[in-house]
Amino acid sequence: MDIHVPKDHPRYQSITIRESLVEAVERKIVAPAGLIAHGRGEAFDYLCGEQTPPPALDAVKAAAACLLHAGHPVISVNGNFAALCAEDIVKLSRTLGAPLEVNLFYRTLEREQAIEQVLLDAGADEVYGVGDAASETVPEIGSERRRIDPRGIGSADVVFVPLEDGDRTEGLIAMGKKVVTVDLNPLSRTARKATITIVDNIIRVVPLLIGEIESLRGSGSHDLEKILNTFDNRDNLKSMLEFISRRLNAFSFEGE
Ligand code: PTJ
């Protein structure tokens, strides 16, 4: 559907993103359930004031250190991530020298190929995980979504997996991998199980992460480890919940 939203509409960006996701469902990039996941993300983004909360900046720094310290980092791409930030995904992959792998919750070959094409159109040279290339499995997961590419997630030590479900995060951790995720819901199982969780909108996170990787690039192993050792995911999530409750408290007193 072609709708016209005036640029000065207060919710212009939000409505435009929503429309682009609806269109991405029609192109099989986003799963229908991806719209529900987006709505949940939007609700938490609202609570965060639709800007990067201070604790998320610490998590971005730790994530950059973790990805730079990795021997074989891999970027996992699902439908929502591809639809929201294809060009930034390719930029992140180049900046980090990390391969891209399509890894879907609602896995079909048609969707894998549609997402691969979006990434190729955005400038990617190669995309792992499509069709028979995903020939290995995450042992902890019972369904089709356990399939991974041995060149990518299969041999990765650190996986960047934004907007993820809890099972796969737990499965990857059980395989001995570190998981860096982005999830606007600080209460989700993924947020709690991941090695590093950035609680912010993926649209804002990827450019911040690219900037942080660029600024830490010259750091030695020791300095990166120092950043990692001073970051605690549980503490960061607690700070996020405190940030949200302070905002809610401030709102509740506004009318008095
Ligand atoms: O493309 P597929 O088949 O892999 O499916 C992707 C979805 C997202 C449908 C699938 O992974 C899923 O069902 O995920 P969940 O369990 O709904 O979790 C998605 C999480 O992402 C939720 O906790 C949302 O709050 C969060 N989220 C949604 N949009 C954003 C977000 N976090 C950051 N930025 C967003 N824009």
XYZ file of C-alpha atoms and ligand atoms in Angstrom:
292
model
C 0.000 0.000 0.000
C 1.333 3.445 -0.912
C 0.644 5.883 1.932
C 1.734 9.471 2.092
C 3.187 10.610 5.409
C 4.031 14.330 5.627
C 7.697 14.836 6.620
C 6.681 17.101 9.506
C 4.484 14.390 11.063
C 5.805 13.848 14.625
C 5.963 10.074 14.052
C 7.324 10.344 10.477
C 10.389 8.136 11.017
C 8.524 5.503 12.980
C 5.698 5.263 10.414
C 8.133 5.165 7.490
C 10.138 2.329 9.089
C 6.941 0.433 9.829
C 5.784 0.775 6.221
C 9.162 -0.400 4.931
C 8.904 -3.519 7.122
C 5.388 -4.263 5.849
C 6.765 -4.003 2.334
C 9.693 -6.276 3.323
C 7.164 -8.919 4.458
C 5.652 -8.825 0.969
C 9.159 -9.411 -0.473
C 9.651 -12.377 1.953
C 12.599 -10.647 3.651
C 10.809 -10.162 6.976
C 8.752 -12.991 8.514
C 5.145 -11.981 9.397
C 6.098 -12.496 13.071
C 8.903 -9.998 12.487
C 6.256 -7.237 12.535
C 5.195 -8.322 16.024
C 8.846 -8.389 17.134
C 9.257 -4.872 15.726
C 6.184 -3.650 17.623
C 7.622 -4.985 20.869
C 10.913 -3.266 20.084
C 9.083 0.015 19.369
C 7.346 -0.131 22.755
C 10.663 -0.486 24.588
C 12.223 2.204 22.399
C 9.436 4.530 23.524
C 10.295 3.793 27.149
C 13.958 4.585 26.419
C 13.032 7.954 24.879
C 13.940 6.795 21.334
C 17.581 7.660 21.884
C 20.625 5.697 22.962
C 20.466 5.279 26.773
C 23.801 5.905 28.588
C 24.314 2.230 29.671
C 24.025 1.177 26.007
C 27.119 3.256 25.191
C 29.160 1.131 27.649
C 27.761 -2.021 26.035
C 28.663 -0.734 22.546
C 32.260 -0.183 23.703
C 32.445 -3.678 25.222
C 30.901 -5.160 22.067
C 33.482 -3.404 19.869
C 36.302 -4.693 22.093
C 34.877 -8.231 22.025
C 34.483 -8.256 18.234
C 37.982 -6.796 17.674
C 39.526 -9.276 20.119
C 37.867 -12.234 18.351
C 39.791 -14.612 16.119
C 36.810 -15.275 13.821
C 33.858 -12.942 14.416
C 30.725 -13.527 12.315
C 27.675 -11.317 11.752
C 24.383 -13.228 11.790
C 21.605 -11.616 9.740
C 17.877 -12.270 10.062
C 14.934 -10.715 8.236
C 14.349 -7.683 10.486
C 18.058 -6.833 10.665
C 18.416 -6.988 6.857
C 15.289 -4.904 6.246
C 16.250 -2.225 8.779
C 19.959 -1.725 8.045
C 21.298 -3.561 4.966
C 23.884 -0.924 4.016
C 25.159 -0.507 7.569
C 25.447 -4.304 7.917
C 27.777 -4.407 4.913
C 29.760 -1.444 6.315
C 30.110 -3.238 9.670
C 31.243 -6.421 7.924
C 33.929 -4.458 5.999
C 35.087 -2.464 9.050
C 35.477 -5.624 11.105
C 36.556 -7.978 8.314
C 33.784 -10.329 9.463
C 31.662 -12.502 7.147
C 27.872 -12.256 6.930
C 25.656 -15.290 7.477
C 21.907 -15.530 6.960
C 20.486 -17.368 9.973
C 16.734 -17.449 10.334
C 14.194 -18.355 12.967
C 11.524 -18.915 10.266
C 13.798 -20.627 7.796
C 12.815 -21.114 4.121
C 15.132 -21.161 1.107
C 13.057 -18.391 -0.496
C 13.661 -16.096 2.514
C 17.349 -16.994 2.727
C 17.803 -16.064 -0.923
C 15.759 -12.859 -0.584
C 17.937 -11.717 2.346
C 21.136 -12.755 0.544
C 20.037 -10.585 -2.401
C 19.340 -7.563 -0.156
C 22.886 -7.846 1.240
C 24.455 -8.331 -2.211
C 22.520 -5.285 -3.483
C 23.878 -3.312 -0.503
C 27.451 -4.171 -1.569
C 28.288 -7.501 0.140
C 30.683 -9.766 -1.792
C 29.522 -13.039 -0.280
C 26.823 -14.243 2.097
C 27.125 -17.513 4.032
C 24.368 -19.769 5.322
C 22.144 -20.000 2.229
C 20.640 -23.414 1.339
C 22.963 -26.414 1.643
C 25.851 -24.165 2.752
C 24.315 -24.285 6.232
C 25.394 -27.888 6.680
C 26.232 -27.926 10.407
C 23.909 -27.715 13.390
C 23.713 -26.086 16.805
C 23.305 -29.232 18.954
C 21.068 -27.564 21.569
C 18.325 -26.636 19.063
C 15.853 -29.171 17.696
C 14.337 -27.453 14.634
C 15.453 -26.235 11.205
C 16.740 -22.985 12.692
C 19.684 -24.831 14.214
C 21.456 -24.990 10.825
C 24.691 -23.001 10.525
C 27.466 -22.598 7.940
C 30.802 -24.206 8.928
C 32.696 -21.312 7.261
C 30.713 -18.804 9.339
C 28.919 -19.313 12.661
C 30.130 -22.942 12.760
C 33.769 -21.882 13.219
C 33.168 -18.462 14.849
C 34.397 -17.653 18.347
C 32.218 -14.518 18.600
C 28.825 -14.130 16.898
C 27.006 -10.806 16.516
C 23.326 -11.886 16.614
C 20.902 -8.966 16.934
C 17.123 -9.303 17.466
C 17.534 -12.922 18.420
C 15.477 -15.539 20.214
C 16.640 -17.040 23.495
C 17.089 -20.645 22.310
C 19.696 -19.861 19.717
C 21.613 -17.567 22.046
C 21.731 -20.340 24.642
C 22.689 -22.893 21.962
C 25.599 -20.780 20.703
C 26.827 -20.121 24.252
C 26.651 -23.878 24.981
C 28.918 -24.400 21.929
C 31.511 -22.191 23.665
C 30.920 -19.103 21.519
C 30.547 -15.560 22.775
C 27.291 -13.865 21.753
C 26.967 -10.118 21.224
C 23.350 -9.103 20.794
C 21.166 -6.020 20.364
C 17.739 -6.152 21.985
C 15.524 -3.278 23.084
C 13.920 -5.551 25.671
C 16.307 -5.772 28.655
C 14.108 -8.521 30.154
C 14.290 -10.950 27.225
C 16.000 -14.328 27.590
C 18.460 -13.337 24.837
C 19.345 -10.128 26.677
C 20.007 -12.076 29.875
C 21.848 -15.021 28.303
C 24.129 -13.175 25.852
C 27.745 -12.332 26.673
C 27.137 -8.675 25.804
C 23.716 -7.100 25.246
C 23.273 -3.648 23.772
C 19.832 -2.354 24.780
C 19.126 0.129 22.015
C 17.537 0.290 18.564
C 19.585 -1.640 15.996
C 19.226 1.328 13.623
C 21.215 3.527 16.035
C 23.540 0.756 17.246
C 25.271 -0.270 14.024
C 26.696 3.207 13.190
C 27.790 3.597 16.850
C 29.448 0.188 16.776
C 31.281 0.950 13.532
C 32.579 4.215 15.083
C 33.720 2.434 18.266
C 35.469 -0.332 16.291
C 37.296 2.332 14.286
C 38.390 4.178 17.423
C 39.569 0.986 19.225
C 41.215 -0.552 16.174
C 44.769 0.415 17.211
C 44.367 -1.000 20.748
C 46.431 -3.979 21.833
C 44.995 -7.230 23.171
C 45.685 -6.162 26.758
C 43.654 -2.925 26.413
C 40.730 -4.751 24.772
C 40.744 -7.354 27.560
C 40.702 -4.572 30.137
C 37.517 -3.151 28.581
C 35.963 -6.627 28.527
C 36.923 -7.429 32.100
C 35.320 -4.274 33.441
C 32.001 -4.937 31.650
C 29.337 -7.014 33.375
C 26.231 -7.796 31.304
C 23.951 -8.313 34.321
C 25.027 -4.977 35.842
C 24.505 -3.223 32.515
C 20.964 -4.661 32.185
C 20.256 -3.568 35.753
C 21.383 -0.030 34.874
C 19.076 -0.134 31.840
C 16.078 -1.139 33.984
C 16.915 1.630 36.466
C 17.148 4.100 33.554
C 13.691 3.041 32.302
C 12.128 3.171 35.784
C 13.543 6.653 36.418
C 11.907 7.794 33.164
C 8.593 6.175 34.112
C 8.712 7.738 37.575
C 9.352 11.156 36.078
C 6.342 10.689 33.771
C 4.072 9.572 36.607
C 4.680 12.820 38.523
C 4.267 15.089 35.481
C 0.510 15.586 35.883
C 0.593 16.631 39.566
O 13.891 -13.341 10.268
P 13.698 -14.477 11.230
O 12.966 -15.647 10.613
O 15.003 -14.943 11.857
O 12.771 -13.974 12.444
C 13.167 -12.826 13.168
C 12.296 -12.597 14.421
C 12.637 -11.203 14.971
C 10.826 -12.659 14.022
C 12.587 -13.709 15.448
O 13.970 -13.759 15.733
C 11.797 -13.511 16.730
O 10.676 -13.956 16.878
O 12.411 -12.785 17.659
P 11.764 -12.378 19.075
O 11.821 -13.573 19.978
O 10.467 -11.681 18.871
O 12.834 -11.342 19.587
C 13.142 -10.164 18.896
C 13.623 -9.146 19.917
O 14.121 -8.035 19.180
C 12.534 -8.617 20.850
O 12.959 -8.722 22.191
C 12.370 -7.124 20.451
O 12.162 -6.301 21.585
C 13.725 -6.829 19.825
N 13.664 -5.798 18.785
C 12.711 -5.617 17.827
N 13.022 -4.594 17.018
C 14.211 -4.105 17.453
C 14.618 -4.876 18.591
N 15.766 -4.637 19.237
C 16.550 -3.627 18.771
N 16.221 -2.864 17.685
C 15.067 -3.062 17.021
N 14.750 -2.286 15.973
